[in-house]
Short mmCIF file of C-alpha atoms in Angstrom, two decimals:
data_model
loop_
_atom_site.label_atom_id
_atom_site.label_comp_id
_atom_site.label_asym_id
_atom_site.label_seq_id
_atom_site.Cartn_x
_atom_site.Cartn_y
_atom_site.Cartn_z
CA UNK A 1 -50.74 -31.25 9.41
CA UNK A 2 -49.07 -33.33 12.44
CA UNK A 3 -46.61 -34.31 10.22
CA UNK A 4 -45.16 -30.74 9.01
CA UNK A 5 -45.84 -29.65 12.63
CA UNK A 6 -43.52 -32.57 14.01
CA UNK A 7 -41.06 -31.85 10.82
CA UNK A 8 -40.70 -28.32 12.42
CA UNK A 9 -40.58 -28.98 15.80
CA UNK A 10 -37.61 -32.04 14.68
CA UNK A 11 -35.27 -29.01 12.44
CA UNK A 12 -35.79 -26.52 15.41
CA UNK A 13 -33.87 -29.04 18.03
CA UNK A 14 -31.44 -29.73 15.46
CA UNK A 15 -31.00 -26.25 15.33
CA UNK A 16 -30.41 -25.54 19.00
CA UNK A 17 -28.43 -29.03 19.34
CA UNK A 18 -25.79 -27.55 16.76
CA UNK A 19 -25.76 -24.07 18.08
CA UNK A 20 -25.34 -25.62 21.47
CA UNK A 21 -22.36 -27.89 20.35
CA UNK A 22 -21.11 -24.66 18.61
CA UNK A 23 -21.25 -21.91 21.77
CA UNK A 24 -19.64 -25.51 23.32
CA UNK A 25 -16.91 -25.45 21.08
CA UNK A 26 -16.53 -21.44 21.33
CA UNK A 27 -16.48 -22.24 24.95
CA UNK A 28 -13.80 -24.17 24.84
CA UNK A 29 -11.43 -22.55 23.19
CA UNK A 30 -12.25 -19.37 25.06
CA UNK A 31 -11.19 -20.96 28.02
CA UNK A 32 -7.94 -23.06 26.73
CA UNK A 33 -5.01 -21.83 28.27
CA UNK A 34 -1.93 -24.12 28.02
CA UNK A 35 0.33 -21.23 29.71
CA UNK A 36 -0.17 -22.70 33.48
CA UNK A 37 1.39 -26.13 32.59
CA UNK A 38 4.16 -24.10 31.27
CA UNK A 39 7.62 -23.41 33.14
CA UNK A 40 7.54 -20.20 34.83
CA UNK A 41 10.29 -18.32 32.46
CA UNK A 42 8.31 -18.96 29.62
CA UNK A 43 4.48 -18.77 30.17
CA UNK A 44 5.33 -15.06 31.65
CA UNK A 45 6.57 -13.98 28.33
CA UNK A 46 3.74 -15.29 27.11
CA UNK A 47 1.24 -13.04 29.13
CA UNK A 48 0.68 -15.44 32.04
CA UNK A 49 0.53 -14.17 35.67
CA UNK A 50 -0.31 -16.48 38.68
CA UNK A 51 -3.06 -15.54 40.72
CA UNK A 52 -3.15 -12.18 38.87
CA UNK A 53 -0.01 -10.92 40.41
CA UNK A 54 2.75 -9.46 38.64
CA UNK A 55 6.47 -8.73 39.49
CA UNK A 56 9.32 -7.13 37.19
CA UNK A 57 12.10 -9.77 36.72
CA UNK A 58 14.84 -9.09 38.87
CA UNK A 59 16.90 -6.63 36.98
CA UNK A 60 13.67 -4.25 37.41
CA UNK A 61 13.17 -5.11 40.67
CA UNK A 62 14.19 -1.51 41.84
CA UNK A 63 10.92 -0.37 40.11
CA UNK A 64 9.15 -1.98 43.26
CA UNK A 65 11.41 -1.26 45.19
CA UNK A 66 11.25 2.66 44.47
CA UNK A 67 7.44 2.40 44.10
CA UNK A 68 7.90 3.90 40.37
CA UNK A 69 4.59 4.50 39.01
CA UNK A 70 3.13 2.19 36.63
CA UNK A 71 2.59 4.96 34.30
CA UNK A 72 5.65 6.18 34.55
CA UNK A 73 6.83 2.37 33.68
CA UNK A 74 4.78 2.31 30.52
CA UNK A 75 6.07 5.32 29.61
CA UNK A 76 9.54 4.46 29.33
CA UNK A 77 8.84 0.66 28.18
CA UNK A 78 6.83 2.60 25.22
CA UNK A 79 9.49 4.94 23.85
CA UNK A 80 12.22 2.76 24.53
CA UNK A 81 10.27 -0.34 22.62
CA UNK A 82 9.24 1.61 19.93
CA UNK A 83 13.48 3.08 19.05
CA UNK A 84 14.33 -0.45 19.64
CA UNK A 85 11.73 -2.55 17.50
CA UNK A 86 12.40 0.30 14.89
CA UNK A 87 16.01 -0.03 14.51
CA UNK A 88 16.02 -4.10 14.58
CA UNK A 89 13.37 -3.81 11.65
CA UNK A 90 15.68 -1.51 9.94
CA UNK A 91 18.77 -3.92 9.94
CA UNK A 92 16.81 -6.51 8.96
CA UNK A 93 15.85 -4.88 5.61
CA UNK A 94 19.22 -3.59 5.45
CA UNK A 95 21.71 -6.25 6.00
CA UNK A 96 18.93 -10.08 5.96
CA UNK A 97 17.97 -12.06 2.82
CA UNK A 98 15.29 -9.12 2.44
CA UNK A 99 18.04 -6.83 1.35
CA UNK A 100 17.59 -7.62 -2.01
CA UNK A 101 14.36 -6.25 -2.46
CA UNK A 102 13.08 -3.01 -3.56
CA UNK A 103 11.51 -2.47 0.00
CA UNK A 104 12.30 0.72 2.18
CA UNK A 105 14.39 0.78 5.34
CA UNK A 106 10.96 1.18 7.59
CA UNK A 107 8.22 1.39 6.38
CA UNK A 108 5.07 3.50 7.71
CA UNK A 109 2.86 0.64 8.86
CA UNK A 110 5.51 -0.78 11.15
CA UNK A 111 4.97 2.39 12.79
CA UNK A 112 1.25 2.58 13.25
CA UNK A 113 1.70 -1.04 14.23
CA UNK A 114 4.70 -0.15 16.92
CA UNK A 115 2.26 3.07 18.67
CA UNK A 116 -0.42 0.29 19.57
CA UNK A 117 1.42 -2.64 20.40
CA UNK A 118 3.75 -0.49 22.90
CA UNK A 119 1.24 1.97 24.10
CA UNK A 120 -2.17 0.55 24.32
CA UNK A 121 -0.80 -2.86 25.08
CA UNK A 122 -4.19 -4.29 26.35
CA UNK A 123 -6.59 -3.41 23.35
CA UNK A 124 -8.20 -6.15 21.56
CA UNK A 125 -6.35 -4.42 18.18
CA UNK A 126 -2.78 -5.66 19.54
CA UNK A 127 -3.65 -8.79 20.42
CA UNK A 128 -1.55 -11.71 18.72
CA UNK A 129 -4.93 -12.69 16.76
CA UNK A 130 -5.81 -9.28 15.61
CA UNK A 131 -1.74 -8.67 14.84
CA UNK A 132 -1.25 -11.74 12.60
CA UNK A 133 -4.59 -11.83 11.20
CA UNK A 134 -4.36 -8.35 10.21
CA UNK A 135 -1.36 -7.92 9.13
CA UNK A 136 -1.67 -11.63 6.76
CA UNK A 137 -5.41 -10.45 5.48
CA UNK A 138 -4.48 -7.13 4.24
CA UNK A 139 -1.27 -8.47 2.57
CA UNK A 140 -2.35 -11.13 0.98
CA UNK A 141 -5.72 -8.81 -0.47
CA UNK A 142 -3.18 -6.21 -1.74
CA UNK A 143 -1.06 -8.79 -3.67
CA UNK A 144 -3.80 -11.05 -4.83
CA UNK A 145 -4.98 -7.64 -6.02
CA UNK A 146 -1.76 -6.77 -8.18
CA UNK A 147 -0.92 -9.56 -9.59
CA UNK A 148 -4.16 -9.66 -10.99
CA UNK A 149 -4.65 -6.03 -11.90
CA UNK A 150 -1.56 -4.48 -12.11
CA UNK A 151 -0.05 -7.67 -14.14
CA UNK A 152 2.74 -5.71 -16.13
CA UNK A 153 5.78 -4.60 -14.16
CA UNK A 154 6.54 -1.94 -16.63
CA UNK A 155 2.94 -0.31 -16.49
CA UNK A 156 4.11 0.44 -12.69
CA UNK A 157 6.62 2.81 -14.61
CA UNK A 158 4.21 4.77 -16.64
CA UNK A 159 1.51 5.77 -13.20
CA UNK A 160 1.34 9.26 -14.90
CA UNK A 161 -0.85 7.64 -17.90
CA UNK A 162 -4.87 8.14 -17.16
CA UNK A 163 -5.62 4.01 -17.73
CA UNK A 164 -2.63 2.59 -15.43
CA UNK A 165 -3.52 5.52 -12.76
CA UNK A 166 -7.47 4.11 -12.86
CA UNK A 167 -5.99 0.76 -12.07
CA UNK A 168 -3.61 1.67 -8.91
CA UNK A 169 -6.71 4.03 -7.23
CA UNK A 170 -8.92 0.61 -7.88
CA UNK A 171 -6.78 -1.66 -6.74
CA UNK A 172 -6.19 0.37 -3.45
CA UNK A 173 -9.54 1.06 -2.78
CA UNK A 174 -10.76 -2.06 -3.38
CA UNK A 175 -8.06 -4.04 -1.10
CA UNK A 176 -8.80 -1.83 1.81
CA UNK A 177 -12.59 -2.27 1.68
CA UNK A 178 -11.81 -5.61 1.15
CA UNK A 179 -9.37 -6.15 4.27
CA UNK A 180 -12.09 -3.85 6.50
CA UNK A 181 -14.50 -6.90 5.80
CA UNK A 182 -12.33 -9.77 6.24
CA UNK A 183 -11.46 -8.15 9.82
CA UNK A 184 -14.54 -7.12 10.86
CA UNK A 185 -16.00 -10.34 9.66
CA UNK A 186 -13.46 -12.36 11.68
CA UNK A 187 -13.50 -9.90 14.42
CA UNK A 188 -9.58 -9.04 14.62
CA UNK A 189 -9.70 -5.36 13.09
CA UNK A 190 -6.62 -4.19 13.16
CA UNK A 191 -5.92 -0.52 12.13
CA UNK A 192 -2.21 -0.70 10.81
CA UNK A 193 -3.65 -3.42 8.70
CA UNK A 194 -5.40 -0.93 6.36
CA UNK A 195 -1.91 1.00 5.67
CA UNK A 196 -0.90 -2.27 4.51
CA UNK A 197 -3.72 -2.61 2.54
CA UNK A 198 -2.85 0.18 0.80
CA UNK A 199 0.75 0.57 0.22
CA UNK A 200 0.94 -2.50 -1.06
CA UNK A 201 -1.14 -1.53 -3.57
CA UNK A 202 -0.23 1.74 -4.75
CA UNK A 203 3.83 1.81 -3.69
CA UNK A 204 6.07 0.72 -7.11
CA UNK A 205 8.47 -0.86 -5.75
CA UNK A 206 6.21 -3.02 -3.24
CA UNK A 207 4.28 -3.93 -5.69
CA UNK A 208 6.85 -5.37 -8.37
CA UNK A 209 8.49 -8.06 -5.49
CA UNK A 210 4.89 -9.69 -5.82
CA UNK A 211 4.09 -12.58 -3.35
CA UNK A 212 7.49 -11.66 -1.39
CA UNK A 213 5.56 -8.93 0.04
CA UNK A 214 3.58 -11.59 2.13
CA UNK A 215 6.97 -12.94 3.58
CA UNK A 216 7.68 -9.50 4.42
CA UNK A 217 5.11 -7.92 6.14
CA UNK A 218 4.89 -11.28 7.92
CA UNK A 219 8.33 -10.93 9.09
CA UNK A 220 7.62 -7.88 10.50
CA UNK A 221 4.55 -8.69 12.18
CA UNK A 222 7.08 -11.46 14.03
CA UNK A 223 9.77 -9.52 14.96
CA UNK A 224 7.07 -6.80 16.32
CA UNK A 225 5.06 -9.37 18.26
CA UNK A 226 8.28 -10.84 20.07
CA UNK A 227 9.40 -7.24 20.90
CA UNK A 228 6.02 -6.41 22.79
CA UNK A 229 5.83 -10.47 24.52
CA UNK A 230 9.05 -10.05 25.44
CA UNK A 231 9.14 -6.17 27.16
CA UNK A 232 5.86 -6.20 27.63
CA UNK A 233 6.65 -8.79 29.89
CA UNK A 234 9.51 -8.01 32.20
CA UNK A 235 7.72 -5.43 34.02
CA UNK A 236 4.84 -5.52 36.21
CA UNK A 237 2.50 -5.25 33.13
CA UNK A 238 1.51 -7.98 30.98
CA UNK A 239 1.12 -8.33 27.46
CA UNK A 240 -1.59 -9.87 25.58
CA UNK A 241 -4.80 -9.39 26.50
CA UNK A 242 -5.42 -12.70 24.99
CA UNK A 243 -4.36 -14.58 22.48
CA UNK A 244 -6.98 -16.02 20.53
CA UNK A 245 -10.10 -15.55 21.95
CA UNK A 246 -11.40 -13.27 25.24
CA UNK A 247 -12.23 -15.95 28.04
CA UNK A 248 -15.32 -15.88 29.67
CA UNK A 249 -14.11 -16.89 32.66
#
């Protein structure tokens, strides 16, 4: 009876040794921030503010200067951001090595994704984490879903019949509920992320290019993220929240 009691008493330290070495490690990373060792003109496109205090670079210096209100600054940074990001996505599919593909011009999750990052800069949904994470689950679940259900490219032309019909409302279905766990699992829920989900699954032409609709939405994702570092940036507002991980401190 010692024994087994000793035996317990030995796996419950274990236990709180690893889950100490694990909130440790949590810990850690939490609080990692390379951005101070950085030079000045790049760790403030990266989010970083000294001491908390934030000026516009000096072409928007007459937004001090004129005491504009921050709101007011958001405002503008949001619509003009949102045109901007729009059209560069656009001429991208248009005009890169993308153009090739049976994609569309813009498509509606760029969007969604382009209202949070440029108006609700500071939720834990635009972060860079819940961004890439997001927008890499939910592709990857859509295609993985495809190629294995949908595996004909000419069943995609006959979506009228009852049996190839079943299969496109499954497959969409089952890659958003699918992406909703992975995120909420891994704690970077990302709402755009279930558009992408889905039109990957049930739009024709998205769903022939195959794997290239990774690449894609990835590139997106990019291009988006550097549009809301860099704006998000020059002002007297900073963008992200975090990167990885909240810190504690």
């Amino acid at each position: 009876m010692t024994h087994e009691v000793q035996d317990q008493l030995e796996n419950q330290t274990e236990k709180i040794e690893t889950l100490g070495r694990y909130s440790t490690l949590v810990a850690s990373i939490q609080n990692l921030d390379i951005r101070p060792t950085l030079p000045p003109w790049i760790s403030r496109f990266l989010g970083y503010s000294k001491n908390g205090e934030r000026h516009p670079i000096w072409l928007l210096r007459w937004l001090d200067v004129l005491k504009i209100p921050i709101c007011v600054e958001e405002f503008l940074s949001a619509c003009f951001c949102t045109f901007a990001a729009l059209a560069c996505l656009s001429q991208v599919n248009l005009h890169s090595a993308l153009s090739h593909l049976p994609i569309p011009v813009i498509y509606g999750p760029a969007g969604a994704t382009a209202i949070l990052l440029f108006t609700l800069p500071h939720s834990p949904a635009s972060t860079p984490r819940s961004l890439l994470l997001g927008h890499l689950s939910a592709s990857s679940i859509s295609t993985i879903l495809t190629q294995t259900i949908l595996t004909f490219p000419e069943e995609l032309q006959l979506s009228n019949q009852h049996n190839i019909a079943t299969k496109i409302w499954l497959c969409s279905c089952a890659s958003l509920t699918i992406s909703l766990a992975f995120q909420i699992a891994t704690n970077s829920v990302h709402p755009p992320g279930g558009a992408i989900a889905l039109v990957g699954t049930s739009t024709p032409g998205l769903v022939k290019i195959g794997w290239a609709y990774i690449g894609w939405v990835m590139s997106e994702a990019f291009i988006l993220l550097a549009f809301a570092l860099f704006f998000g940036n020059i002002g007297r507002r900073t963008y992200p929240l975090y990167w990885w991980l909240p810190s504690k401190t």
